[in-house]
PDB file of C-alpha atoms in Angstrom:
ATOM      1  CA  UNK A  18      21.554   1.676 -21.224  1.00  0.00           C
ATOM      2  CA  UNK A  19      18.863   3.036 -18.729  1.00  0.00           C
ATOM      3  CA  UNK A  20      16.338   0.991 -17.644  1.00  0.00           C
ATOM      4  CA  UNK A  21      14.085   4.064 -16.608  1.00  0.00           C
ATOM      5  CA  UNK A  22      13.640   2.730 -13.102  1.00  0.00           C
ATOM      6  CA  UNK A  23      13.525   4.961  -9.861  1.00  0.00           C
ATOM      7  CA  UNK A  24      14.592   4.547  -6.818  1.00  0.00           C
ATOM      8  CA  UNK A  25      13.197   5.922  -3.482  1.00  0.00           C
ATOM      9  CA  UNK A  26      15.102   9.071  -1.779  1.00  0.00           C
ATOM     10  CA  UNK A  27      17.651   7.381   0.772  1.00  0.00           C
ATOM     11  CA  UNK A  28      17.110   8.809   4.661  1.00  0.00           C
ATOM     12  CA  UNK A  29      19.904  10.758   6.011  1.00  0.00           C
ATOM     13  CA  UNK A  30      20.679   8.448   8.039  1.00  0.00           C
ATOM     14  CA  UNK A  31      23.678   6.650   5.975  1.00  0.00           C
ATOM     15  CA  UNK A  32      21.879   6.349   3.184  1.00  0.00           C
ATOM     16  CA  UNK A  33      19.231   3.592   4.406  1.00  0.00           C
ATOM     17  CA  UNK A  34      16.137   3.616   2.265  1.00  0.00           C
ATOM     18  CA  UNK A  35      12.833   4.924   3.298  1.00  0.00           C
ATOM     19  CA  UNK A  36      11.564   1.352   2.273  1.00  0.00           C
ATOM     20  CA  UNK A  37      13.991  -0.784   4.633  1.00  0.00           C
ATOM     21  CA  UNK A  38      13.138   2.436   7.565  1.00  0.00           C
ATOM     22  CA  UNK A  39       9.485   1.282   7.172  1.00  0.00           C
ATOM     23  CA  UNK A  40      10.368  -2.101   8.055  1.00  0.00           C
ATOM     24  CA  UNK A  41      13.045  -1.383  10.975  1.00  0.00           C
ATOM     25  CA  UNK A  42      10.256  -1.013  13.353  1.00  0.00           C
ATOM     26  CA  UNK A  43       8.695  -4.372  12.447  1.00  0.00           C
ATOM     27  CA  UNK A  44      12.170  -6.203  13.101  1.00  0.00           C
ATOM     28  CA  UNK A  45      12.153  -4.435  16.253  1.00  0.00           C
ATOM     29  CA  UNK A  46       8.867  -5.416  17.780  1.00  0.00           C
ATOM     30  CA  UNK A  47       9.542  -9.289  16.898  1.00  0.00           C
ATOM     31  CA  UNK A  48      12.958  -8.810  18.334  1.00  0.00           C
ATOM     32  CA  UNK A  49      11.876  -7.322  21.497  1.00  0.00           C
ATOM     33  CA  UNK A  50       9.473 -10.272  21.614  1.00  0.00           C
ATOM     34  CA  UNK A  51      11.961 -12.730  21.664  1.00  0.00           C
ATOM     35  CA  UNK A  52      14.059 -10.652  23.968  1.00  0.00           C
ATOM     36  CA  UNK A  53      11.553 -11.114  26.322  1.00  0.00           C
ATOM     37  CA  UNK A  54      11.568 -14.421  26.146  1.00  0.00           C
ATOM     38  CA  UNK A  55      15.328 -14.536  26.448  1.00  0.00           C
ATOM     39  CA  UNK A  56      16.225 -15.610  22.940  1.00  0.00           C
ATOM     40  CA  UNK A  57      19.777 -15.071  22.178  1.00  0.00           C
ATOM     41  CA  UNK A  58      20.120 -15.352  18.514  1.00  0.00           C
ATOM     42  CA  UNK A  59      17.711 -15.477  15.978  1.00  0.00           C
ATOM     43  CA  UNK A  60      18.224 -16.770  12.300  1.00  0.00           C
ATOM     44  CA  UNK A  61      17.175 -14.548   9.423  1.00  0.00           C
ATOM     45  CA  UNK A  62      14.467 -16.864   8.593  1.00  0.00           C
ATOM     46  CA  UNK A  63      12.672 -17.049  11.786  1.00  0.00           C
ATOM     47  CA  UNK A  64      13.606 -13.538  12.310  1.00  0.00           C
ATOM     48  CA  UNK A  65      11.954 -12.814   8.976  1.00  0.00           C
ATOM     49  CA  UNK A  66       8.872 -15.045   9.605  1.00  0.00           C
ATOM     50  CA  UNK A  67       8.311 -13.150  12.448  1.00  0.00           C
ATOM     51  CA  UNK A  68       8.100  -9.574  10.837  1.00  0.00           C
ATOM     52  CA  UNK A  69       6.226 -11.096   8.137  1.00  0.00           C
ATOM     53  CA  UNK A  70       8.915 -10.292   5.187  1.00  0.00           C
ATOM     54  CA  UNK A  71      10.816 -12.495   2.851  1.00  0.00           C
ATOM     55  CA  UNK A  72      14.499 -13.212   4.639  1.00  0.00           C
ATOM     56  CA  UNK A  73      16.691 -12.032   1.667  1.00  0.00           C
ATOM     57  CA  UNK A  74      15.122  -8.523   2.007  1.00  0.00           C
ATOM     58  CA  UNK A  75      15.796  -8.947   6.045  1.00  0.00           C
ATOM     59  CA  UNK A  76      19.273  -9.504   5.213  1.00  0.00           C
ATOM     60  CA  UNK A  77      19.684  -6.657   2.764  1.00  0.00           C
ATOM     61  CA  UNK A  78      18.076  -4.823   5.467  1.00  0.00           C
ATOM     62  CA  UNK A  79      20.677  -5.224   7.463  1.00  0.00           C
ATOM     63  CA  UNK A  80      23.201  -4.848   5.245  1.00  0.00           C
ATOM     64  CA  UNK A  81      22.360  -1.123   5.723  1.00  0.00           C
ATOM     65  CA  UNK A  82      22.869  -1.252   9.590  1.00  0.00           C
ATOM     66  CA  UNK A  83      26.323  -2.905   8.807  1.00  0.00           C
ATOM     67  CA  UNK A  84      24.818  -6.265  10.457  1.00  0.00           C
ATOM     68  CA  UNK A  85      25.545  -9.295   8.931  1.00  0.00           C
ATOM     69  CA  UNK A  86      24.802 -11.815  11.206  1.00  0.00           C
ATOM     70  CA  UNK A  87      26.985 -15.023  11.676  1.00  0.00           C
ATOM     71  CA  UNK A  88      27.070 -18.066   9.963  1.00  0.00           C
ATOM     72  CA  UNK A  89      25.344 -21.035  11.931  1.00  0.00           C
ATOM     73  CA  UNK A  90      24.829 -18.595  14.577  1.00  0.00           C
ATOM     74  CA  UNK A  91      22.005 -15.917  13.154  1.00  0.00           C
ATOM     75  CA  UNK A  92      21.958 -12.731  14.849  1.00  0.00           C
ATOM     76  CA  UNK A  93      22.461 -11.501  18.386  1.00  0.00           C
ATOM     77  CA  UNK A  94      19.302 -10.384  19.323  1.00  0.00           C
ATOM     78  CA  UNK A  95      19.854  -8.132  22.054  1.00  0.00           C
ATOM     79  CA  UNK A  96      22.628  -6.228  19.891  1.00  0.00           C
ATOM     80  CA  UNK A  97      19.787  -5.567  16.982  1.00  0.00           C
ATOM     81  CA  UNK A  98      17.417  -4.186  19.372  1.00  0.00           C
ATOM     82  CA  UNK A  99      20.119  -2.071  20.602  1.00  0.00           C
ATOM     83  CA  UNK A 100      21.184  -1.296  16.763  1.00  0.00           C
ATOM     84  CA  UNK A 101      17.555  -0.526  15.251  1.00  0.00           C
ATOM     85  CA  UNK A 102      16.715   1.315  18.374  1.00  0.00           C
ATOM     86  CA  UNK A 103      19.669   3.564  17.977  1.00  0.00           C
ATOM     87  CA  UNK A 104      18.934   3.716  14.280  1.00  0.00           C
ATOM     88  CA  UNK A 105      15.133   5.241  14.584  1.00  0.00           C
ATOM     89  CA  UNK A 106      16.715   7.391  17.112  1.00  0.00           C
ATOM     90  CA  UNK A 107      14.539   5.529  20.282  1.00  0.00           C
ATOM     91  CA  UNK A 108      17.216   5.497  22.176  1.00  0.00           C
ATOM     92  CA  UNK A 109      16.625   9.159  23.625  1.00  0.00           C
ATOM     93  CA  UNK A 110      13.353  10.520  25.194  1.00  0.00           C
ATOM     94  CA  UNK A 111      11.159  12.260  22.737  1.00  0.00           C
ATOM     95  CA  UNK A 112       8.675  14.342  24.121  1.00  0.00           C
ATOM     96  CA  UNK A 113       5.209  13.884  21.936  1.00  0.00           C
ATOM     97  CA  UNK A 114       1.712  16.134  22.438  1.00  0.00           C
ATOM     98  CA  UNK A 115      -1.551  14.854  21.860  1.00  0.00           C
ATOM     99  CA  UNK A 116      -4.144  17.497  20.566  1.00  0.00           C
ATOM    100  CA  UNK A 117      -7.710  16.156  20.730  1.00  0.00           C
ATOM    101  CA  UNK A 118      -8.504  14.489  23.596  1.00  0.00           C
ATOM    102  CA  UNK A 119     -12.095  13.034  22.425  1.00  0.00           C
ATOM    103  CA  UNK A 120     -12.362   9.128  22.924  1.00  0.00           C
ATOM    104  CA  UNK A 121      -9.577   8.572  20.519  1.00  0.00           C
ATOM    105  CA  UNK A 122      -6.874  10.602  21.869  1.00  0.00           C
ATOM    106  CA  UNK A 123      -7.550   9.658  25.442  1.00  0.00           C
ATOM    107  CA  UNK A 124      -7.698   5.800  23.936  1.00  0.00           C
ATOM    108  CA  UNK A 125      -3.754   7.146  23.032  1.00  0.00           C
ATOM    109  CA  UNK A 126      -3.089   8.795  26.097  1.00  0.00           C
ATOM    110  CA  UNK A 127      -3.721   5.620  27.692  1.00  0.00           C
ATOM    111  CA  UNK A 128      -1.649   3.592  25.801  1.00  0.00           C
ATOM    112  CA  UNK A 129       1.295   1.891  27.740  1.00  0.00           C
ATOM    113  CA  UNK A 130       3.701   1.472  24.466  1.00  0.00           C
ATOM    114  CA  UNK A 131       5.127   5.001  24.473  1.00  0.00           C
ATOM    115  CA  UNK A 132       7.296   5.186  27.310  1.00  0.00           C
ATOM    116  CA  UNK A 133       8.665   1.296  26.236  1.00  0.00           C
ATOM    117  CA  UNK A 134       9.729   2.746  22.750  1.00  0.00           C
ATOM    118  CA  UNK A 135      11.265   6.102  23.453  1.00  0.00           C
ATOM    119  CA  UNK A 136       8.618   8.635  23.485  1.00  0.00           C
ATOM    120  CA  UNK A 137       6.894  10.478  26.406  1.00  0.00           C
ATOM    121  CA  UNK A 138       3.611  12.350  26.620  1.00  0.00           C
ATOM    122  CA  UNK A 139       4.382  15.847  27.590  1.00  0.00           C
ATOM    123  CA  UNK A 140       1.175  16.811  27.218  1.00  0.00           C
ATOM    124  CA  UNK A 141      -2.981  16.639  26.179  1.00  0.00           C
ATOM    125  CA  UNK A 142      -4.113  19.613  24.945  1.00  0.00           C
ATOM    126  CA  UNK A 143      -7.455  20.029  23.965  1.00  0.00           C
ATOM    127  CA  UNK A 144     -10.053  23.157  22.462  1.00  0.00           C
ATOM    128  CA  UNK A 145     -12.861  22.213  25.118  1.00  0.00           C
ATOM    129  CA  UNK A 146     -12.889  24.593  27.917  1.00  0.00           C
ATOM    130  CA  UNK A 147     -14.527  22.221  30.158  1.00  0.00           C
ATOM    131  CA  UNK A 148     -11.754  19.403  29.018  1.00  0.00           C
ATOM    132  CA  UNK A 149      -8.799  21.981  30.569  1.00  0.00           C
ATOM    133  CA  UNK A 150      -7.584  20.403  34.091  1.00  0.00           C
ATOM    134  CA  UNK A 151      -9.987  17.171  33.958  1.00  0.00           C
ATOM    135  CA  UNK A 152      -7.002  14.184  34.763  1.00  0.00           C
ATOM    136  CA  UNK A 153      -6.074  11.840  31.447  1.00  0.00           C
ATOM    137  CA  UNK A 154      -3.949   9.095  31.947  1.00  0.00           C
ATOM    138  CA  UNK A 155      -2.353  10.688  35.017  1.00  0.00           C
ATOM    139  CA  UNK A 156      -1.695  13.947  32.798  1.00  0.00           C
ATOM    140  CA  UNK A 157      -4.395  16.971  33.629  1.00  0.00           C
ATOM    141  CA  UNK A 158      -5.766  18.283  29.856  1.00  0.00           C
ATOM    142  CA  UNK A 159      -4.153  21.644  28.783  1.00  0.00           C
ATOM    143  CA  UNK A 160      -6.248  24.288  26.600  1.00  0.00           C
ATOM    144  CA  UNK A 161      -5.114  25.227  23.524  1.00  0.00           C
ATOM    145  CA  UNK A 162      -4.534  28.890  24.358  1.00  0.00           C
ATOM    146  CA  UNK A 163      -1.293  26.816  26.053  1.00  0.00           C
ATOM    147  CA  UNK A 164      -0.011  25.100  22.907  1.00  0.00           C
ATOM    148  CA  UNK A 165       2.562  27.184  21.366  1.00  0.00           C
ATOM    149  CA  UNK A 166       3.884  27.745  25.099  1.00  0.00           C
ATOM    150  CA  UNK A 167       4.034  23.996  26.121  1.00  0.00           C
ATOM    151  CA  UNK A 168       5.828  23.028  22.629  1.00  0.00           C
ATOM    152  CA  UNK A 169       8.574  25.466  23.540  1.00  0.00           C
ATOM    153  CA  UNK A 170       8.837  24.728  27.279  1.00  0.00           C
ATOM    154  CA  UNK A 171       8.839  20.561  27.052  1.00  0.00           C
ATOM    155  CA  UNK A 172      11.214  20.740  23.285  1.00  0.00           C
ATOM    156  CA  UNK A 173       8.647  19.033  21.520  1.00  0.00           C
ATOM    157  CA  UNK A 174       9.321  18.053  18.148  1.00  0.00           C
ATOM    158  CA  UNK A 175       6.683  15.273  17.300  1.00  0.00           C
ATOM    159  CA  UNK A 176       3.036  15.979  17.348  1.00  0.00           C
ATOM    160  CA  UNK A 177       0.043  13.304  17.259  1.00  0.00           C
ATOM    161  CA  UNK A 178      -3.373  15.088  15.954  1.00  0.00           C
ATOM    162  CA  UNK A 179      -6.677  13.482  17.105  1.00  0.00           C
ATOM    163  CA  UNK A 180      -8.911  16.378  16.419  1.00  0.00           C
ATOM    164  CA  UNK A 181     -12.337  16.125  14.008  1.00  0.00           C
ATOM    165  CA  UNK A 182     -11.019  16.361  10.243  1.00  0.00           C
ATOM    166  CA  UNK A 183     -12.641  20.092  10.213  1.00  0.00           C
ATOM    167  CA  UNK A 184      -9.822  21.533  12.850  1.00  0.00           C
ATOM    168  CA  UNK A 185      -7.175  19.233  11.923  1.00  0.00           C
ATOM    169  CA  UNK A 186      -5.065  21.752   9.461  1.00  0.00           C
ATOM    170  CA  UNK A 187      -5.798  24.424  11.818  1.00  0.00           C
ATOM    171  CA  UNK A 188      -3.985  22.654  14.547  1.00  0.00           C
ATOM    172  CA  UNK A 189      -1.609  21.584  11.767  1.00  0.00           C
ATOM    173  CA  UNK A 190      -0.682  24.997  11.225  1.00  0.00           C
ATOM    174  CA  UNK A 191      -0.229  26.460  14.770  1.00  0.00           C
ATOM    175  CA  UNK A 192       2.009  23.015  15.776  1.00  0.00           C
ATOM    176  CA  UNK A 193       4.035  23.953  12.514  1.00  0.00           C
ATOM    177  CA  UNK A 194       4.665  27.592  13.511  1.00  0.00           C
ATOM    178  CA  UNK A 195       5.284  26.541  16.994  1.00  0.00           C
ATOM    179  CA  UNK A 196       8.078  24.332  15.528  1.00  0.00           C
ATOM    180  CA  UNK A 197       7.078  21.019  15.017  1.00  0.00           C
ATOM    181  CA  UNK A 198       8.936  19.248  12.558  1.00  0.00           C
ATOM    182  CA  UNK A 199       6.932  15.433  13.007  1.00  0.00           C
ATOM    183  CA  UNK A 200       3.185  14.985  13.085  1.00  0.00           C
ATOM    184  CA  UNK A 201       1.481  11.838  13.193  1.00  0.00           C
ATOM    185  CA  UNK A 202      -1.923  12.670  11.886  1.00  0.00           C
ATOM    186  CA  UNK A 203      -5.481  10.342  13.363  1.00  0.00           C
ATOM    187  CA  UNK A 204      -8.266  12.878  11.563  1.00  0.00           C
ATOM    188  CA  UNK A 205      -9.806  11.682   8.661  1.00  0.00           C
ATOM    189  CA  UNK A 206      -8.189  14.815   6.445  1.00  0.00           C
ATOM    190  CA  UNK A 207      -4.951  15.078   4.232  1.00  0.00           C
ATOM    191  CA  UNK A 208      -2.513  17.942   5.934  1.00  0.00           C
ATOM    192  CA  UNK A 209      -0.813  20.717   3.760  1.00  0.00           C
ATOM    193  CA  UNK A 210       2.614  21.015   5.306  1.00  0.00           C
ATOM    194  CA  UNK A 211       5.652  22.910   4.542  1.00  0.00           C
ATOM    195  CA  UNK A 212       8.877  21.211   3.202  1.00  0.00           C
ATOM    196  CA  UNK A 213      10.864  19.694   6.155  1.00  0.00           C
ATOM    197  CA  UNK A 214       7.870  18.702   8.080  1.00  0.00           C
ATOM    198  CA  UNK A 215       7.212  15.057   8.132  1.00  0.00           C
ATOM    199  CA  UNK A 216       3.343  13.554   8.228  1.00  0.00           C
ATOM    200  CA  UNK A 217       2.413  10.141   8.503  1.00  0.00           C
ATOM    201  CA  UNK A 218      -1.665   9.441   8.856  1.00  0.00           C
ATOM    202  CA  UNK A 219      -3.038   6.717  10.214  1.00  0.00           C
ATOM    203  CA  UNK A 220      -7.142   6.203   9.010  1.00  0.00           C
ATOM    204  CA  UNK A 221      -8.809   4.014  10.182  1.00  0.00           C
ATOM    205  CA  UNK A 222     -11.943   4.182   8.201  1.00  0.00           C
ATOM    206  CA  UNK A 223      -9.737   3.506   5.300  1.00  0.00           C
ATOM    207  CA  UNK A 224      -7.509   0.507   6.636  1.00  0.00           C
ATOM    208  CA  UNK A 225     -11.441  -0.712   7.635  1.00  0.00           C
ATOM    209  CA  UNK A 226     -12.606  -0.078   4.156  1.00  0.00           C
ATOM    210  CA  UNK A 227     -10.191  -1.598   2.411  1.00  0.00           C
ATOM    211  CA  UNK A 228     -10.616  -5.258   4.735  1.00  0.00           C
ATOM    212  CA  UNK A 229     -14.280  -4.815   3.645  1.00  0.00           C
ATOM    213  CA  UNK A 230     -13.186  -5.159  -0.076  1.00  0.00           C
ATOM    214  CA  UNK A 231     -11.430  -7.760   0.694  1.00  0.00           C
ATOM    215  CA  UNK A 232     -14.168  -9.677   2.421  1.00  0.00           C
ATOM    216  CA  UNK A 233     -16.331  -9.027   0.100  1.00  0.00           C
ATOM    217  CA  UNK A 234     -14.187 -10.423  -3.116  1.00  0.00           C
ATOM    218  CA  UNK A 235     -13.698 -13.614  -0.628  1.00  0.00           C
ATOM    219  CA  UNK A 236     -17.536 -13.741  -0.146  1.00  0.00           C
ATOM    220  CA  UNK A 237     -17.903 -13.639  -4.192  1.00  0.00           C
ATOM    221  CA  UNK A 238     -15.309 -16.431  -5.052  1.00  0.00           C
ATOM    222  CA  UNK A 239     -16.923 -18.449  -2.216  1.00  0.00           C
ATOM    223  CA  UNK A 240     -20.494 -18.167  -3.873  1.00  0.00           C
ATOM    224  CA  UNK A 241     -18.519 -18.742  -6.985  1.00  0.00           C
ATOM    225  CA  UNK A 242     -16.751 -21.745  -5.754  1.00  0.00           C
ATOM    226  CA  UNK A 243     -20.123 -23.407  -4.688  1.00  0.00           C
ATOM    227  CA  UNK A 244     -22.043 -22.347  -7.900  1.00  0.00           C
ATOM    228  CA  UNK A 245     -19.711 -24.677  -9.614  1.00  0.00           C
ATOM    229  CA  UNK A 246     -19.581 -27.149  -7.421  1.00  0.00           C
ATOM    230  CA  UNK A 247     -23.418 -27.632  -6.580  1.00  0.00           C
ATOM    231  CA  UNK A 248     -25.135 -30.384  -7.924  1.00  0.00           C
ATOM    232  CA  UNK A 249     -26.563 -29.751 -11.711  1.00  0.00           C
ATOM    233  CA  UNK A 250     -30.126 -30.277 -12.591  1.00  0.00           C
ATOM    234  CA  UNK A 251     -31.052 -33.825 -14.328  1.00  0.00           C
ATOM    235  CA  UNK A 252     -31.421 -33.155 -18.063  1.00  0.00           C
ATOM    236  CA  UNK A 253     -29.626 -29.990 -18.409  1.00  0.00           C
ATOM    237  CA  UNK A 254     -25.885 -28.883 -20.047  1.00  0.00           C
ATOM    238  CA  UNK A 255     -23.584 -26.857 -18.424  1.00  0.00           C
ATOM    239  CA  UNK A 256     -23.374 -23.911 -20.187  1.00  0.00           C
ATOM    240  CA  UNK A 257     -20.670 -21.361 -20.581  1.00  0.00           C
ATOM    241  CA  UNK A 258     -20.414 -18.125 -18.575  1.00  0.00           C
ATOM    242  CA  UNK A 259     -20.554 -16.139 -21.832  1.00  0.00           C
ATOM    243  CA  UNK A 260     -23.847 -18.023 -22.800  1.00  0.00           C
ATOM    244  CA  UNK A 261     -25.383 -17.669 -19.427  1.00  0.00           C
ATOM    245  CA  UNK A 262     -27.453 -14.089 -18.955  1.00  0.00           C
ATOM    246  CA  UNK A 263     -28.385 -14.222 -22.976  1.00  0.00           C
ATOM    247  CA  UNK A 264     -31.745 -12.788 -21.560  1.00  0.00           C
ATOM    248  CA  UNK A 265     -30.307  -9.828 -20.256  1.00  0.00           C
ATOM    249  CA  UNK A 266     -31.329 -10.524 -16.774  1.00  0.00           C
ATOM    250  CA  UNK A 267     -28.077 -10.229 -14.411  1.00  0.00           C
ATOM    251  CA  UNK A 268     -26.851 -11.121 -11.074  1.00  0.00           C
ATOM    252  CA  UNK A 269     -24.965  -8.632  -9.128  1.00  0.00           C
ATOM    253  CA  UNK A 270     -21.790  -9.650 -10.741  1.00  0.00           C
ATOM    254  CA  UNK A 271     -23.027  -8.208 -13.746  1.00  0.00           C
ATOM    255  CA  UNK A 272     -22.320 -11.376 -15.580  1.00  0.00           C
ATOM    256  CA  UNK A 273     -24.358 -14.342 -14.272  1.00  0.00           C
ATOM    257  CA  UNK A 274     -28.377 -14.158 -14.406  1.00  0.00           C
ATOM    258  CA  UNK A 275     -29.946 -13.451 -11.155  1.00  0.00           C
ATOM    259  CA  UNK A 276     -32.275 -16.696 -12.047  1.00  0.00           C
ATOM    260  CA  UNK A 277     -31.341 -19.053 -14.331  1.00  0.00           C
ATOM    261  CA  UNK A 278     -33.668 -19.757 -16.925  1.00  0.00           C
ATOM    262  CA  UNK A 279     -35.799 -23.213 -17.349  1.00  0.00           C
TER     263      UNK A 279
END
C-alpha cells in the first residue's frame, strides 16, 4: 500500500538527490580543511562531525558518488575532494558576472574563495555611469550597456545579482535573454524565471531575522528559568500559571501578570 510520501526530484547527475547535492559542498569544505592539513583518511564520523550532519546520512551520501569508504581505514581524503569536486562540476573554470557593484558586490568581488573553488570573475558590471572603468578587485567596472555583449564573449553561464531589490528582475531578465542559465540572487526580492533557469538567493536580512527569533525565545526561557528559580516571598503559595494574571493584567508573554499582585 502507498504511504503517500514524496520524494525530492533526483539531479541529472546519476540520480543524486537535490538533498545529498546541498550537502556535497559542506563535505567538501571540511575535506579541503583537512587536506590542508595533510590528513589522509578521514572516518565517516569525524568526517560527519565536521560538516555538521549525522554520519549514516554521510554514508548514504556517498553511496550516491559510488564511495564507500574502507573498513578501519575511513575515506581517502584527497580522492573525495577530487570526487565531489568533479561531481558539482568545480573541476572546470566557470566564468561568473557580478551585476551591482555597490558595497556588497565589491565585498564579492573581493572575495578570494572563487578562483579556489572553480569559478572566475569575468566581469563587474554595474548601471552607474561614473562606476564604468573605476578598478574593483583588479577588474575595471563595465556598464551595463556591455552586458549582453560580455555574457556572450567570456561564455558565461552563472550570474550573481547584487543590485537594489527594485532593478533586480530587470537585470534578471536581460541576464536570462542573454543566456544565463544560473543566477545566484543577493537583492532582497524573489525572481520570476523561466523553466531551466536555476536561482538560489541568499538574504541576509532574513538569515539575520530569523537568529533574532531565536535570541529572543532564548532571552524568554532565560527570564523564565530565573522566575522559577528566584527566591519566593515569606508567607506566600506558589501559584499555578493558569491562576496567575486572574486580574487581567499581563506580561508580555501574554500569560504572566506584568506585576504580581500582593
Amino acid at each position: 500500500m502507498a504511504t503517500g510520501r514524496t520524494h525530492r526530484p533526483a539531479t541529472r547527475s546519476r540520480g543524486i538527490p537535490e538533498a545529498t547535492v546541498a550537502r556535497l559542498p559542506l563535505y567538501l569544505r571540511a575535506l579541503t580543511a583537512l587536506s590542508e592539513r595533510s590528513v589522509p583518511t578521514v572516518s565517516s564520523e569525524e568526517l560527519a562531525t565536521a560538516a555538521g550532519v549525522n554520519s549514516a546520512k554521510l554514508r548514504k551520501d556517498f553511496s550516491y558518488l559510488g564511495s564507500y569508504g574502507t573498513r578501519g581505514v575511513g575515506y581517502d581524503v584527497e580522492y573525495l575532494v577530487y570526487q565531489i569536486s568533479r561531481e558539482l562540476g568545480l573541476t572546470q573554470d566557470w566564468p561568473v558576472v557580478i551585476v551591482g557593484i555597490g558595497n556588497l558586490g565589491a565585498a564579492l568581488a573581493n572575495y578570494g574563495g572563487f578562483a579556489s573553488r572553480g569559478f572566475r570573475v569575468a566581469a563587474l558590471i554595474d548601471a552607474d555611469p561614473a562606476m564604468a572603468g573605476k578598478p574593483v578587485a583588479g577588474l575595471p567596472v563595465r556598464h551595463t550597456d556591455e552586458l549582453e555583449a560580455i555574457i556572450s564573449d567570456n561564455g558565461v553561464s552563472i550570474g550573481v545579482i547584487a543590485t537594489p531589490a527594485g532593478a533586480a528582475q530587470q537585470v534578471c531578465d536581460r541576464l536570462v535573454a542573454a543566456g544565463i542559465t544560473s543566477i545566484l540572487n543577493f537583492a532582497p526580492t524573489v525572481l520570476s524565471v523561466p523553466d531551466g533557469v536555476d536561482v538560489r538567493k541568499v538574504d541576509l536580512s532574513i538569515e539575520l531575522q530569523i537568529l533574532a527569533f531565536h535570541e529572543q525565545r532564548k532571552a524568554g526561557e532565560d527570564a523564565e528559568q530565573a522566575d522559577r528559580s528566584g527566591p519566593a516571598r515569606p508567607g506566600s503559595a506558589a501559584r499555578p500559571a493558569a491562576a496567575a494574571g486572574r486580574d487581567g493584567r499581563k506580561g508580555p508573554d501574554g500569560d504572566v501578570p506584568a506585576v504580581m499582585p500582593a
